[in-house]
Amino acid sequence: AARGARVALAESGALGGTCVNVGCIPKKLYSYAAGYAESFEEAEGYGWHLPSAPQFDWQHLKAQRAKEIDRLNGVYLNLLNGPGVQVLRGHARFAEGDAHAIEVNGERHTARHVIVATGGRPFVPDFPGRDLAVVSDAMFDLDPFPQRLVVVGGGYIACEFASIFKGLGAQVTQLLRRAHVLTGFDEDLRHFIADEMGKNGIDIRCNVQVSSIRRTDNELTVVLDRGQELRADAVLFATGRIPNTEGLGLAEAGIELDERGAIRIDEGYRTSQPGVYALGDVSTRLQLTPVALAEAMVVVDELFPDPRRKGGSPRQPPDYDFVPTAVFTHPNIATCGYTEAQARKRFGDGQITVYATEFKSLRHTLSGRSERTFMKLLVDDATDRVVGLHMVGAEAGEIVQGFAVAMQAGATKAHFDRTIGIHPTSAEEFVTMREPSVG
Ligand code: NDP
């Protein structure tokens, strides 16, 4: 709309999608809330004696969050109203097999270009008592606060909520169907964060599946595949997310899905129907808000070029090999580029030099906390380029964002070595790793 196009946007829920309403934003707010528990503990070591044990008020946090999300919904509406986007409140579907006609609340709207960005939703496997489990959408408003929480899954969402609810005071048990958390992340990082989460009191159990859940009195009984039982107040299934493709009339409109059930797209985000595009979780492999935004700008620039854009060339799709990402566990994880296993496969087994370090940060010398920080760099010997950067530690997301720019620009280990550290920080360790790891 800002480029002069006449645009309508259909939304059946709150504006802002998963990220704003039941994802990134409220999750990060709750992660901050959980962090205070650590800060109160640590403050003692620095001479702050609290007059009494701090009390956590779950209802207050929920109300504060709801107020902030309402405010953001309003901001999004203003962003749309400003350039004159017509907002259609209702569920949209392609009308009668026409890929350029959309029906919302019984009204038909036609457009030359259609973008499908309907996101995804949590996936929960089938088992007896499945309805007694909750998904991440419900975690922000649980009532009452779950004193005993069972988290099923070992991915982003499971690890983040396990950390958050542990910090807020719940007793947390996390169940993994395999041996380790965070499949797809660097192996060393996976082991390191599991140890840290364990030190924080999360009971991580590996190679275990839920057979059933039943309600008994005022609690839930979770039966595991080896017959063991756990008692809980809430059971979160964070077992992946699937694309929202149902009820859109995609098949009738000739829009194909791929083998994962996501909308099939080419490298320009075009679906199998000319003039119809799909962006974000409904089509992509990387379910991350900033990736969806980057993809969207490629399409926007292609359809309605920005006359002010320098260089004239069309915007390139994001570099999917170097997408930085963070997991807001306690401590945080952040990473950019290849894992060690991926790098060895991509650049050759003997072609990768690994630098790794772990240490107790200065903050924890007096805090009394045993938390440690982990950092790892992977260098492609042929070019000296830093192709992987991984961190577990306080503010990892804030730290790795800047390094991601350097990596996008092709920074080499020599560039890292020439960079002066900011002392005393944890981040400076990334530019002072001199000796490769052995083994
Ligand atoms: P993930 O794909 O990250 O993790 C899914 C987890 O569920 C894995 O540990 C998987 O195990 C496990 N799992 C899958 N099926 C089953 C099953 N039948 N029984 C038991 N366990 C199962 O999905 P999430 O739901 O955590 O998150 C979805 C995506 O959302 C993420 O991949 C990420 O892209 C995005 N996200 C990003 C965040 C951020 O940027 N901070 C925060 C939250 C989400 P296994 O590993 O063994 O396959």
PDB file of C-alpha atoms and ligand atoms in Angstrom, residues 24 27 122-125 152-160 175-185 190 208-210 237-241 281 285-289 325-328, ligand 1:
ATOM      1  CA  CYS A  24       7.711 -14.233  19.988  1.00  0.00           C
ATOM      2  CA  LYS A  27       7.156 -15.290  25.019  1.00  0.00           C
ATOM      3  CA  PRO A 122       0.905 -26.327  16.594  1.00  0.00           C
ATOM      4  CA  PHE A 123       0.939 -30.011  15.741  1.00  0.00           C
ATOM      5  CA  VAL A 124       0.031 -32.539  18.444  1.00  0.00           C
ATOM      6  CA  PRO A 125       0.313 -36.295  17.742  1.00  0.00           C
ATOM      7  CA  VAL A 152       6.771 -32.627  25.619  1.00  0.00           C
ATOM      8  CA  GLY A 153       9.294 -31.879  22.862  1.00  0.00           C
ATOM      9  CA  GLY A 154      12.845 -30.666  22.636  1.00  0.00           C
ATOM     10  CA  GLY A 155      12.605 -27.875  20.051  1.00  0.00           C
ATOM     11  CA  TYR A 156      12.547 -24.095  20.311  1.00  0.00           C
ATOM     12  CA  ILE A 157       9.126 -23.824  21.916  1.00  0.00           C
ATOM     13  CA  ALA A 158       9.570 -26.688  24.375  1.00  0.00           C
ATOM     14  CA  CYS A 159      12.955 -25.443  25.615  1.00  0.00           C
ATOM     15  CA  GLU A 160      11.796 -21.834  25.887  1.00  0.00           C
ATOM     16  CA  LEU A 175      10.197 -35.195  27.847  1.00  0.00           C
ATOM     17  CA  LEU A 176      12.270 -35.854  24.707  1.00  0.00           C
ATOM     18  CA  ARG A 177      11.527 -38.646  22.291  1.00  0.00           C
ATOM     19  CA  ARG A 178      15.235 -38.768  21.396  1.00  0.00           C
ATOM     20  CA  ALA A 179      18.500 -38.419  23.298  1.00  0.00           C
ATOM     21  CA  HIS A 180      19.002 -34.648  23.056  1.00  0.00           C
ATOM     22  CA  VAL A 181      17.263 -31.296  22.894  1.00  0.00           C
ATOM     23  CA  LEU A 182      17.253 -29.022  19.833  1.00  0.00           C
ATOM     24  CA  THR A 183      17.682 -31.339  16.861  1.00  0.00           C
ATOM     25  CA  GLY A 184      19.412 -29.489  14.040  1.00  0.00           C
ATOM     26  CA  PHE A 185      21.551 -27.266  16.293  1.00  0.00           C
ATOM     27  CA  ARG A 190      22.938 -29.013  22.382  1.00  0.00           C
ATOM     28  CA  VAL A 208      10.609 -41.257  26.302  1.00  0.00           C
ATOM     29  CA  GLN A 209       7.140 -40.840  24.779  1.00  0.00           C
ATOM     30  CA  VAL A 210       3.729 -40.051  26.225  1.00  0.00           C
ATOM     31  CA  PHE A 237       2.896 -30.387  23.707  1.00  0.00           C
ATOM     32  CA  ALA A 238       5.479 -28.427  21.713  1.00  0.00           C
ATOM     33  CA  THR A 239       5.960 -31.012  19.002  1.00  0.00           C
ATOM     34  CA  GLY A 240       6.321 -28.842  15.921  1.00  0.00           C
ATOM     35  CA  ARG A 241       4.114 -26.588  13.825  1.00  0.00           C
ATOM     36  CA  ASP A 281       5.248 -20.434   7.732  1.00  0.00           C
ATOM     37  CA  ARG A 285      11.244 -24.212   5.706  1.00  0.00           C
ATOM     38  CA  LEU A 286      12.488 -21.697   8.264  1.00  0.00           C
ATOM     39  CA  GLN A 287       9.609 -20.794  10.560  1.00  0.00           C
ATOM     40  CA  LEU A 288      10.954 -17.432  11.713  1.00  0.00           C
ATOM     41  CA  THR A 289       9.187 -14.056  11.611  1.00  0.00           C
ATOM     42  CA  THR A 325      18.426 -17.241  15.262  1.00  0.00           C
ATOM     43  CA  ALA A 326      18.040 -17.298  19.039  1.00  0.00           C
ATOM     44  CA  VAL A 327      16.307 -19.622  21.455  1.00  0.00           C
ATOM     45  CA  PHE A 328      15.262 -17.770  24.591  1.00  0.00           C
TER      46      PHE A 328
HETATM   47  P1  NDP B   1      10.572 -27.704  16.491  1.00  0.00           P
HETATM   48  O1  NDP B   1      10.509 -28.306  15.150  1.00  0.00           O
HETATM   49  O2  NDP B   1      11.651 -26.750  16.818  1.00  0.00           O
HETATM   50  O3  NDP B   1      10.652 -28.873  17.567  1.00  0.00           O
HETATM   51  C1  NDP B   1       9.707 -29.893  17.603  1.00  0.00           C
HETATM   52  C2  NDP B   1      10.092 -30.837  18.714  1.00  0.00           C
HETATM   53  O4  NDP B   1       9.047 -31.762  18.910  1.00  0.00           O
HETATM   54  C3  NDP B   1      11.348 -31.639  18.421  1.00  0.00           C
HETATM   55  O5  NDP B   1      12.092 -31.738  19.600  1.00  0.00           O
HETATM   56  C4  NDP B   1      10.787 -32.995  18.009  1.00  0.00           C
HETATM   57  O6  NDP B   1      11.627 -34.058  18.354  1.00  0.00           O
HETATM   58  C5  NDP B   1       9.563 -33.077  18.873  1.00  0.00           C
HETATM   59  N1  NDP B   1       8.525 -33.953  18.340  1.00  0.00           N
HETATM   60  C6  NDP B   1       7.948 -33.910  17.104  1.00  0.00           C
HETATM   61  N2  NDP B   1       6.994 -34.857  17.008  1.00  0.00           N
HETATM   62  C7  NDP B   1       6.963 -35.493  18.201  1.00  0.00           C
HETATM   63  C8  NDP B   1       6.199 -36.571  18.716  1.00  0.00           C
HETATM   64  N3  NDP B   1       5.289 -37.189  17.973  1.00  0.00           N
HETATM   65  N4  NDP B   1       6.424 -36.966  19.983  1.00  0.00           N
HETATM   66  C9  NDP B   1       7.382 -36.361  20.742  1.00  0.00           C
HETATM   67  N5  NDP B   1       8.139 -35.338  20.310  1.00  0.00           N
HETATM   68  C10 NDP B   1       7.936 -34.919  19.044  1.00  0.00           C
HETATM   69  O7  NDP B   1       9.125 -27.102  16.727  1.00  0.00           O
HETATM   70  P2  NDP B   1       8.547 -26.083  17.783  1.00  0.00           P
HETATM   71  O8  NDP B   1       7.129 -26.475  17.892  1.00  0.00           O
HETATM   72  O9  NDP B   1       9.380 -26.016  19.006  1.00  0.00           O
HETATM   73  O10 NDP B   1       8.681 -24.698  17.030  1.00  0.00           O
HETATM   74  C11 NDP B   1       8.269 -24.544  15.687  1.00  0.00           C
HETATM   75  C12 NDP B   1       9.144 -23.548  14.991  1.00  0.00           C
HETATM   76  O11 NDP B   1       8.795 -22.244  15.412  1.00  0.00           O
HETATM   77  C13 NDP B   1      10.625 -23.673  15.304  1.00  0.00           C
HETATM   78  O12 NDP B   1      11.259 -24.644  14.517  1.00  0.00           O
HETATM   79  C14 NDP B   1      11.125 -22.286  15.011  1.00  0.00           C
HETATM   80  O13 NDP B   1      11.431 -22.194  13.646  1.00  0.00           O
HETATM   81  C15 NDP B   1       9.937 -21.411  15.364  1.00  0.00           C
HETATM   82  N6  NDP B   1      10.156 -20.778  16.667  1.00  0.00           N
HETATM   83  C16 NDP B   1      11.151 -19.860  16.771  1.00  0.00           C
HETATM   84  C17 NDP B   1      11.429 -19.254  17.977  1.00  0.00           C
HETATM   85  C18 NDP B   1      12.550 -18.280  18.077  1.00  0.00           C
HETATM   86  O14 NDP B   1      12.979 -17.757  17.061  1.00  0.00           O
HETATM   87  N7  NDP B   1      13.065 -18.028  19.274  1.00  0.00           N
HETATM   88  C19 NDP B   1      10.648 -19.573  19.181  1.00  0.00           C
HETATM   89  C20 NDP B   1       9.642 -20.561  18.956  1.00  0.00           C
HETATM   90  C21 NDP B   1       9.419 -21.125  17.750  1.00  0.00           C
HETATM   91  P3  NDP B   1      12.910 -34.479  17.478  1.00  0.00           P
HETATM   92  O15 NDP B   1      13.892 -33.404  17.644  1.00  0.00           O
HETATM   93  O16 NDP B   1      13.310 -35.742  18.108  1.00  0.00           O
HETATM   94  O17 NDP B   1      12.434 -34.612  16.085  1.00  0.00           O
END
